[in-house]
Short mmCIF file of N, CA and C in Angstrom, two decimals:
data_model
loop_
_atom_site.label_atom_id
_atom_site.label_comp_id
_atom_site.label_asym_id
_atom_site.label_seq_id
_atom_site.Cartn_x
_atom_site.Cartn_y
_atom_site.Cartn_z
N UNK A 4 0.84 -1.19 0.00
CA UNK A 4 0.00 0.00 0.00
C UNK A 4 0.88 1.25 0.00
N UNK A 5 0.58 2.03 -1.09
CA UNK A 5 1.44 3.17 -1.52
C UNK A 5 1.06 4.21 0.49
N UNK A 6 2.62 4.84 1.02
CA UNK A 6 2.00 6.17 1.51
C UNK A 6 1.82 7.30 0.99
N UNK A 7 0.50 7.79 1.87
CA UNK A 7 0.19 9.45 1.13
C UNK A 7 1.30 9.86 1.77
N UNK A 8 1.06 11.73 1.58
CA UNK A 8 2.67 12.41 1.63
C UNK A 8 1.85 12.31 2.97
N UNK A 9 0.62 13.01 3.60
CA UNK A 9 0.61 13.06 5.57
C UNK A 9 1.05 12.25 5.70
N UNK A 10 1.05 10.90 5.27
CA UNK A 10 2.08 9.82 6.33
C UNK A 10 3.14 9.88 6.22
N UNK A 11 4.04 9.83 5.00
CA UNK A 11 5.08 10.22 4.87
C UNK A 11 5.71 11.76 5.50
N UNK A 12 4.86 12.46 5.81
CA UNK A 12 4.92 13.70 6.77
C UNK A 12 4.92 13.24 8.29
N UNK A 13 3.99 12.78 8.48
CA UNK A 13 3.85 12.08 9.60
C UNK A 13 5.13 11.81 10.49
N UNK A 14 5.73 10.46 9.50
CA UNK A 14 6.86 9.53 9.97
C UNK A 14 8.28 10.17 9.96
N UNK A 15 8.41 11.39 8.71
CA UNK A 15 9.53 11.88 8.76
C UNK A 15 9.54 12.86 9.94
N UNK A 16 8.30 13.58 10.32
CA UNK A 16 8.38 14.18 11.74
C UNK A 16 8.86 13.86 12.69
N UNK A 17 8.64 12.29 12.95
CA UNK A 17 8.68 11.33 14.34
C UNK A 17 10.27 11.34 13.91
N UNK A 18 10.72 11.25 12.93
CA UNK A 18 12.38 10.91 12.93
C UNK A 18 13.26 12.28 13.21
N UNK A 19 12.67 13.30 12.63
CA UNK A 19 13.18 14.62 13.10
C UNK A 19 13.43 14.48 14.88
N UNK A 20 11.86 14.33 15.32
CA UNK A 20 11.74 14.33 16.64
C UNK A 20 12.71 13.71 17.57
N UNK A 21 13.81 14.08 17.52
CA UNK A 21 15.09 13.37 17.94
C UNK A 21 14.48 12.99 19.55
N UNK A 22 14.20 13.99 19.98
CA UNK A 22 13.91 13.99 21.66
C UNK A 22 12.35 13.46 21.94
N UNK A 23 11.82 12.82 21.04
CA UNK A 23 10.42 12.97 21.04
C UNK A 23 9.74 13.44 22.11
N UNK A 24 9.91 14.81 22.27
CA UNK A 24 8.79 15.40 23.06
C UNK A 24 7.68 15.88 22.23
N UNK A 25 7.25 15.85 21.20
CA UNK A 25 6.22 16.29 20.06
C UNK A 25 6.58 17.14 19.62
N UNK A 26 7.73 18.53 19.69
CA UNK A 26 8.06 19.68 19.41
C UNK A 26 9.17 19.28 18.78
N UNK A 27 9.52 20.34 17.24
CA UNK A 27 10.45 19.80 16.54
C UNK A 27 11.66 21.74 16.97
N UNK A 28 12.56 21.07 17.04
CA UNK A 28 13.37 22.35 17.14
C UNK A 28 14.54 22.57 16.32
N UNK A 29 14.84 23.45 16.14
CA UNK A 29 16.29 23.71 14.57
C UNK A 29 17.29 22.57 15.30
N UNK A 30 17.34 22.32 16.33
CA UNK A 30 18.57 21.35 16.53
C UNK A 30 18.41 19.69 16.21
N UNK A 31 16.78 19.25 17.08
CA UNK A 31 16.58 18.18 16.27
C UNK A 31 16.44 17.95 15.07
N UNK A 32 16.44 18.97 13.77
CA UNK A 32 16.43 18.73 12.47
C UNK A 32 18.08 18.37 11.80
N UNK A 33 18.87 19.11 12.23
CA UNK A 33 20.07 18.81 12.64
C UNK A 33 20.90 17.28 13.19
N UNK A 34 20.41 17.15 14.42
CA UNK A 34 20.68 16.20 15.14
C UNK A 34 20.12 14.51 14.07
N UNK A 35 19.39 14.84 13.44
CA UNK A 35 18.30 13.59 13.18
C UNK A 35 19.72 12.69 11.89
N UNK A 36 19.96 13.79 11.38
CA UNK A 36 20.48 13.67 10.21
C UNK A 36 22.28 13.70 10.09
N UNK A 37 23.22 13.99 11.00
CA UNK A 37 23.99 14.43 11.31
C UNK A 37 25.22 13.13 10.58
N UNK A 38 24.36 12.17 11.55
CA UNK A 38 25.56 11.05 11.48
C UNK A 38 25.74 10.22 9.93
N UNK A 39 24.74 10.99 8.98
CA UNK A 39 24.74 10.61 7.58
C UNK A 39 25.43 11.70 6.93
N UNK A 40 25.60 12.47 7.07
CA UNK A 40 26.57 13.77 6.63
C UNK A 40 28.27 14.00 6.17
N UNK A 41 27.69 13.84 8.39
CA UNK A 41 29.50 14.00 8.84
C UNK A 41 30.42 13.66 8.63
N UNK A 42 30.34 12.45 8.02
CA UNK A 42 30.98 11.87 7.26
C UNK A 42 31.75 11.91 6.19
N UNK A 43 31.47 13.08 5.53
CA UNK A 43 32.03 13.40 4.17
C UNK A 43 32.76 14.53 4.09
N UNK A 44 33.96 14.21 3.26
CA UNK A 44 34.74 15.43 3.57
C UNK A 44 34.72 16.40 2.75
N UNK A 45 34.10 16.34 1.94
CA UNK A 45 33.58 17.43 1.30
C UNK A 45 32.63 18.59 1.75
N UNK A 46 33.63 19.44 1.94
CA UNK A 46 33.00 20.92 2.44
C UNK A 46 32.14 21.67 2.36
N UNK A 47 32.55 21.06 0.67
CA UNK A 47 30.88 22.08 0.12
C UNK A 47 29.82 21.25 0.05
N UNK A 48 29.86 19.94 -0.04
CA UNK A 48 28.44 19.16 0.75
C UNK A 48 27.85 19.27 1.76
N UNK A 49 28.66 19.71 2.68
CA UNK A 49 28.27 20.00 4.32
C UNK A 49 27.96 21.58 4.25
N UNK A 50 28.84 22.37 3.71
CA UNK A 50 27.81 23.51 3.63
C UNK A 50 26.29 23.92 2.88
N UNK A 51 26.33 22.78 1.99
CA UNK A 51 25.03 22.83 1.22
C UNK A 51 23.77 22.03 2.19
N UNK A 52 24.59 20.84 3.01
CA UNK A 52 23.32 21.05 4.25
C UNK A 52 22.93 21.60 5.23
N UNK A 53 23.89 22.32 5.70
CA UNK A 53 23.87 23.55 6.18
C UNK A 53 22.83 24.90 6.11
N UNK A 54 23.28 24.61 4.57
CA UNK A 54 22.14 26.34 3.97
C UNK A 54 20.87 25.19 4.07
N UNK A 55 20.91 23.77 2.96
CA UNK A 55 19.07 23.99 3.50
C UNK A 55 18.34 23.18 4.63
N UNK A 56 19.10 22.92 5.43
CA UNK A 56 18.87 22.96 7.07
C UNK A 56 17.86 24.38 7.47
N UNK A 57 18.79 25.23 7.14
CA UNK A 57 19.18 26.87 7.27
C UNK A 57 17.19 27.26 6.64
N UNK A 58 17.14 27.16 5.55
CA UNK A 58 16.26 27.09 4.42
C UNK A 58 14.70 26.57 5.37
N UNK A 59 14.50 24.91 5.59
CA UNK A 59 14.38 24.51 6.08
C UNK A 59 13.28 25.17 7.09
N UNK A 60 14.17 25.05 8.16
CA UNK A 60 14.00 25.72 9.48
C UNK A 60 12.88 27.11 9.49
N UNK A 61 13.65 27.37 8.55
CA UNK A 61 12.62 29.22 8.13
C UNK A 61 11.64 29.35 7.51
N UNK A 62 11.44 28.26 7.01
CA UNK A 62 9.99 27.67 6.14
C UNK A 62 8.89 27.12 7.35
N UNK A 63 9.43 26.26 8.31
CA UNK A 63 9.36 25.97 9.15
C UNK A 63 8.31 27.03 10.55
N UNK A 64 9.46 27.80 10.70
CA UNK A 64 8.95 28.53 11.82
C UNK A 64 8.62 30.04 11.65
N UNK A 65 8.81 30.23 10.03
CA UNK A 65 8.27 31.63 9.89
C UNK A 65 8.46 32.50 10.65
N UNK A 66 7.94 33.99 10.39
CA UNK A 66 8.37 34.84 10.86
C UNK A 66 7.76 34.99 12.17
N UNK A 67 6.31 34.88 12.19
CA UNK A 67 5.50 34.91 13.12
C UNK A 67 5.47 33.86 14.87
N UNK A 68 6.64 32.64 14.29
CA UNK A 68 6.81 31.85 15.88
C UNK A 68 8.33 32.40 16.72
N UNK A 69 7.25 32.50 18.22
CA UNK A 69 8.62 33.58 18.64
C UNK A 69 9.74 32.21 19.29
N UNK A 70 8.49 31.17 19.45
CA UNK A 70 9.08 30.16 20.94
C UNK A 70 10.05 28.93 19.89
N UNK A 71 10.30 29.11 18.84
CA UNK A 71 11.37 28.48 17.89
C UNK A 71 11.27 26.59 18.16
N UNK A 72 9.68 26.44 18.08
CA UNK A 72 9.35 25.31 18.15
C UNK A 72 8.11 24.99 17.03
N UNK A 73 8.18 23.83 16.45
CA UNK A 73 6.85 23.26 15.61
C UNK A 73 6.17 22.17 16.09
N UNK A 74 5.21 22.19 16.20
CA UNK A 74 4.01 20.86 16.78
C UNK A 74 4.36 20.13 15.59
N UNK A 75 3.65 18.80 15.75
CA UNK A 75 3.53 17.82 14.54
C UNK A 75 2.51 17.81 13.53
N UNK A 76 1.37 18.84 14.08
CA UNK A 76 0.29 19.94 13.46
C UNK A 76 0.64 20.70 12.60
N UNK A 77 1.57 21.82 13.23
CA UNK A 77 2.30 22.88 12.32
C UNK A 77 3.09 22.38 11.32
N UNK A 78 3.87 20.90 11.06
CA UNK A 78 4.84 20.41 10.44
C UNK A 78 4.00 19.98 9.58
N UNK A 79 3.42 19.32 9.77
CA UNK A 79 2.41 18.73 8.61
C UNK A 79 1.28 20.03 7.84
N UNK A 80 0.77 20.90 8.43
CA UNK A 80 0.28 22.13 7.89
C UNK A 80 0.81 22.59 7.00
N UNK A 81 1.92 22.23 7.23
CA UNK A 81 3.68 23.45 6.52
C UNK A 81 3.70 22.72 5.29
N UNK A 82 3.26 21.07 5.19
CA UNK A 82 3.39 20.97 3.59
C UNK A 82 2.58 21.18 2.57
N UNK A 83 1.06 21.92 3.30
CA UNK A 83 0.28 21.87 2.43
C UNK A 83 0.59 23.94 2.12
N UNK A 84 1.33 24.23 2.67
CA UNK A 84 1.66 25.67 2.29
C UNK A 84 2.53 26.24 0.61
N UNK A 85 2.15 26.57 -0.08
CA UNK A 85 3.04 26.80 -1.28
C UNK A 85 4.45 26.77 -1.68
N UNK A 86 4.95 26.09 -2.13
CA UNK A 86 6.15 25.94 -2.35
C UNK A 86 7.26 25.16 -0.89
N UNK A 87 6.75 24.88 0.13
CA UNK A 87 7.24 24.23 1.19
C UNK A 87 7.92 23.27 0.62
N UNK A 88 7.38 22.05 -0.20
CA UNK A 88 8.27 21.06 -0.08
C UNK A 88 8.84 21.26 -1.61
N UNK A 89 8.49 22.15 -2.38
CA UNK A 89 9.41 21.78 -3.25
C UNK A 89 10.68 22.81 -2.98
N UNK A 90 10.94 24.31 -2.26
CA UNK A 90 11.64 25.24 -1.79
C UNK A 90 12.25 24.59 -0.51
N UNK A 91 11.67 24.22 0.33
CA UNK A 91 12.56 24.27 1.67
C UNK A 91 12.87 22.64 1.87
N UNK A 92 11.81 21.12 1.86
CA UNK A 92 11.63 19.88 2.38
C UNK A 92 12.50 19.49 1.15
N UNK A 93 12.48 19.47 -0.40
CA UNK A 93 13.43 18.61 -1.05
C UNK A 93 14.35 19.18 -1.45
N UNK A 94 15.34 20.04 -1.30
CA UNK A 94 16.79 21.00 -1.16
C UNK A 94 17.32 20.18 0.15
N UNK A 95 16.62 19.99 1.20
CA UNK A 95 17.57 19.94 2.48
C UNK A 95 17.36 18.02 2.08
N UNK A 96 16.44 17.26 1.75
CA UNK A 96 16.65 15.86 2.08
C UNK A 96 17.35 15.37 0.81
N UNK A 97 17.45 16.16 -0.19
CA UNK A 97 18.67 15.79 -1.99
C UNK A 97 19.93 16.37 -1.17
N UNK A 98 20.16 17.76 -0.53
CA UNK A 98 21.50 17.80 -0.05
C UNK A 98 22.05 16.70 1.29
N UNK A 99 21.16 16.48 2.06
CA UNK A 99 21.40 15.31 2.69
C UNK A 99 22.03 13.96 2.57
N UNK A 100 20.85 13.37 1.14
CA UNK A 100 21.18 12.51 0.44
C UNK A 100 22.89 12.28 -0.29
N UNK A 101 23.22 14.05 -1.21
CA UNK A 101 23.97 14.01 -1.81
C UNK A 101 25.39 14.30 -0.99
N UNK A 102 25.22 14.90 0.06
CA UNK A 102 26.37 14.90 0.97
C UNK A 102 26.82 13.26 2.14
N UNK A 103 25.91 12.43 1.95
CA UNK A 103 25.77 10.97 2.52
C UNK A 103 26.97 10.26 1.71
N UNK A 104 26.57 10.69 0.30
CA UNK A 104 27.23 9.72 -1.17
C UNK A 104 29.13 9.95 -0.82
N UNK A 105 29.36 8.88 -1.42
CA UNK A 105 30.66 9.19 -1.85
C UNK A 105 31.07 10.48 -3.03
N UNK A 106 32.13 10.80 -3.42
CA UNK A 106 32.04 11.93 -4.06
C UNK A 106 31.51 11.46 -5.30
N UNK A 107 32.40 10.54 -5.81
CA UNK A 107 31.82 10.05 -6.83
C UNK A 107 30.60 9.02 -7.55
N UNK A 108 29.83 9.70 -6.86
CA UNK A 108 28.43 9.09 -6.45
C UNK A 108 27.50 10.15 -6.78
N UNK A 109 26.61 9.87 -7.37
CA UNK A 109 25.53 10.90 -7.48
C UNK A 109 23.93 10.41 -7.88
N UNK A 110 24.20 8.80 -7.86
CA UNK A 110 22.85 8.15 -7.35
C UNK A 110 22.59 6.82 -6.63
N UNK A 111 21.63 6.71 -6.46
CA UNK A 111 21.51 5.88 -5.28
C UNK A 111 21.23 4.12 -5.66
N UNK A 112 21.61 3.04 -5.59
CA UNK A 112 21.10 1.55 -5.79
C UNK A 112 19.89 1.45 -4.95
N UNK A 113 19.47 0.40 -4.99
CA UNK A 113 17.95 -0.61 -4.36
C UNK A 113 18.78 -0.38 -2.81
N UNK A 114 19.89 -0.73 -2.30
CA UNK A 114 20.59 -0.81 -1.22
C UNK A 114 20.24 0.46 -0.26
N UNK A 115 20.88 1.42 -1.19
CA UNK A 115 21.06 2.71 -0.85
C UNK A 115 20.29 3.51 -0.58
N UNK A 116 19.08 2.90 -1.56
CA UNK A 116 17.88 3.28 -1.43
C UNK A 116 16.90 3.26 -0.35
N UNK A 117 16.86 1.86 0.29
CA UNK A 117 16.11 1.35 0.92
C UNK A 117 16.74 1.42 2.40
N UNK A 118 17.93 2.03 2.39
CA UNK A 118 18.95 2.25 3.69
C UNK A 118 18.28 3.78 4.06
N UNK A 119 18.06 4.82 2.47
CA UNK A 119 17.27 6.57 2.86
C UNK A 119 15.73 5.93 3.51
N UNK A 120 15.08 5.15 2.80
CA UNK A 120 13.89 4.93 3.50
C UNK A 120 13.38 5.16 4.63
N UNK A 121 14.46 3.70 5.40
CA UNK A 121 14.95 3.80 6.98
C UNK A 121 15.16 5.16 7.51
N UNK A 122 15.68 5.55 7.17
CA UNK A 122 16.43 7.10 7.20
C UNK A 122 15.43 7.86 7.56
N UNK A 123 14.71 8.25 6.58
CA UNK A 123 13.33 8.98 6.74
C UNK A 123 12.32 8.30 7.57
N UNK A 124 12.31 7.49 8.25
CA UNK A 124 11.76 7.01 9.15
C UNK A 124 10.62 6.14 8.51
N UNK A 125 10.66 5.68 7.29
CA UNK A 125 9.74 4.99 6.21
C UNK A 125 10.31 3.53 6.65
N UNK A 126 9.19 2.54 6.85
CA UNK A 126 9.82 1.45 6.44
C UNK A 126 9.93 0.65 5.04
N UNK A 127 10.93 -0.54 5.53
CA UNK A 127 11.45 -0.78 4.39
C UNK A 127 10.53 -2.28 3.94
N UNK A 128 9.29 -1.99 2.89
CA UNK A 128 8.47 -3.29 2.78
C UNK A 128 8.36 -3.37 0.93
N UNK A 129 7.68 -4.02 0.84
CA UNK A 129 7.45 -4.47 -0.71
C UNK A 129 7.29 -3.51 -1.53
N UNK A 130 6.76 -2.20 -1.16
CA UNK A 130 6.62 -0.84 -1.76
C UNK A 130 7.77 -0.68 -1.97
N UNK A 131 8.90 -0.86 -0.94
CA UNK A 131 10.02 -0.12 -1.73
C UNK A 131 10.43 -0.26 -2.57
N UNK A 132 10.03 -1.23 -3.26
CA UNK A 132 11.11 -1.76 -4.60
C UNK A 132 10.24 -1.19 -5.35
N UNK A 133 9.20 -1.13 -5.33
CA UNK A 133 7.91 -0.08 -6.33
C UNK A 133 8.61 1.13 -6.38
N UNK A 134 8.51 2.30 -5.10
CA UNK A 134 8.75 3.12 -5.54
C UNK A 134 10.05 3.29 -6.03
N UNK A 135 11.61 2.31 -5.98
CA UNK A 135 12.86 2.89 -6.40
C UNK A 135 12.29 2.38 -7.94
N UNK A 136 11.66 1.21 -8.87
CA UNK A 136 11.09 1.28 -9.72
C UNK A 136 10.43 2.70 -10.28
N UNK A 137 9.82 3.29 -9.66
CA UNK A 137 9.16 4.30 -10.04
C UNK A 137 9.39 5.40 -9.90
N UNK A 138 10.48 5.84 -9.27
CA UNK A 138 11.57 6.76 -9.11
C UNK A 138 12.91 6.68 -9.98
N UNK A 139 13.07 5.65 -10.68
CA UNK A 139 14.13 5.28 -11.82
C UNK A 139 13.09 5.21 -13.16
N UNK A 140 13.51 6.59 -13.23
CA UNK A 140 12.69 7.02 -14.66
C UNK A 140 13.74 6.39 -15.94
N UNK A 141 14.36 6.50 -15.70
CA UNK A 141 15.30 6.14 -17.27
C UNK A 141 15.54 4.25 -17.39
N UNK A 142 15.19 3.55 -16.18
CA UNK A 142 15.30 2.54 -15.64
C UNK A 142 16.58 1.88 -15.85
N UNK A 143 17.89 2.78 -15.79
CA UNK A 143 19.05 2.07 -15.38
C UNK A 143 19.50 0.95 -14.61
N UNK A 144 18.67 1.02 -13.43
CA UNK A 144 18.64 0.59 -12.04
C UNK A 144 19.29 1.31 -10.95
N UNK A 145 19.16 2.46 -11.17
CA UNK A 145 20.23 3.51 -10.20
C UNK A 145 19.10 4.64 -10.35
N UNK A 146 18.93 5.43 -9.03
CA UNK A 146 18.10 6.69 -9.34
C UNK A 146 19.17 8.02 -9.14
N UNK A 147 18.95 8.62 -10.16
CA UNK A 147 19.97 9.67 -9.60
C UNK A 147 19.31 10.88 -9.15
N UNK A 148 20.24 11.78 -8.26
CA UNK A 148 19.71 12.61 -7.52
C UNK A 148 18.56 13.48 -8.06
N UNK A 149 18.53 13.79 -9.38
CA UNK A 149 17.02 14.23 -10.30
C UNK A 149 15.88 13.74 -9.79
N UNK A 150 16.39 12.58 -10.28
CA UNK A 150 15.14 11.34 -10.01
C UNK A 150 14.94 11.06 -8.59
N UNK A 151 15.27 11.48 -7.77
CA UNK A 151 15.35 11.22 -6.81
C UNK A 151 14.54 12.72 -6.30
N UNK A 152 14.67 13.45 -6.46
CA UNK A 152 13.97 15.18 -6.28
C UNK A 152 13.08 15.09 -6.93
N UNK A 153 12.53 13.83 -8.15
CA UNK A 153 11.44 14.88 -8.44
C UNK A 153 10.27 13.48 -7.68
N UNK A 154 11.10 12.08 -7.53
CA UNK A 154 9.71 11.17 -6.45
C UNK A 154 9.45 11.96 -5.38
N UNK A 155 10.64 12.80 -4.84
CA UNK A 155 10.22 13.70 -3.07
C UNK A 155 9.19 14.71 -3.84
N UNK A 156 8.92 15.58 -4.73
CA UNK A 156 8.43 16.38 -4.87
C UNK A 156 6.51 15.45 -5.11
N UNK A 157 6.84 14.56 -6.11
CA UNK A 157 5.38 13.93 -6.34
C UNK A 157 5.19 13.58 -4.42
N UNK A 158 5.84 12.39 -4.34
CA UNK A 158 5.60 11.80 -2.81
C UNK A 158 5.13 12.39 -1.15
N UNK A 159 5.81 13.83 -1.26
CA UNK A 159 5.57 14.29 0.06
C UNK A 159 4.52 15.75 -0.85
N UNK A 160 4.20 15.68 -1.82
CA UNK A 160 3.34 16.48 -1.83
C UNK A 160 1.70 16.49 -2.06
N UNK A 161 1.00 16.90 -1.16
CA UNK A 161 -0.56 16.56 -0.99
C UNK A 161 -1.75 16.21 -2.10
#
């Protein structure tokens, strides 16, 4: 059974939610994702998750929240807002992705694939091989980071 993007909103919340107290804060967005990053020594990968961390966050909590916290209400609200997930939600989880890779890497196998799943707090069941199928538009057997930005854009959007 395919997920809609609320669930897929849903679940990637709960994985943000590093501390699960229900409140998402610029550090648990950070924290969630860190140990897939840090890893790479490439500078300008880490600064590119950086900015849309950065990005992110400000989409996030707008101008109007003073207490620099999001419910799991407000997070999920936030994707049905204009341009949210294709401006702020798939910049920060493709730079994520692409700062994870080796350098010379720039798409992902069934492996690799199904390892981001986990990642995003998706599990890993018979769908997955559907959607890396259906996310490998050219059907190489490799999705590359394109293809990979434009399933987040169909997938997490309402």
């Amino acid at each position: 059974m395919t997920m809609t993007a609320q669930e897929r909103a849903e679940a990637l919340f709960e994985k943000l939610d590093s501390d699960s107290d229900g409140q998402l804060r610029p550090g648990d967005i950070e924290r969630a994702f860190l140990p897939y990053y840090m890893g790479s020594d490439n500078a300008e990968k880490q600064r590119a998750v950086q900015s849309a961390v950065g990005t992110l966050v400000k989409a996030l909590l707008g101008d109007e929240m003073s207490d620099e916290t999001v419910s799991e209400k407000q997070f999920i609200a936030a994707f049905a807002s204009p341009g949210f997930v294709d401006k702020a939600l798939v910049p920060f989880l493709v730079a994520v992705v692409d700062a994870g890779q080796r350098d010379d890497e720039s798409s992902l196998d069934l492996d690799e694939w199904r390892k981001w799943q986990v990642r995003l707090g998706l599990p890993d069941t018979s769908e997955t091989m559907r959607e890396f199928q259906s996310a490998d538009s050219d059907e190489n057997i490799l999705v590359s980071l394109e293809e990979y930005t434009q399933f987040l854009k169909k997938t997490y959007t309402p």
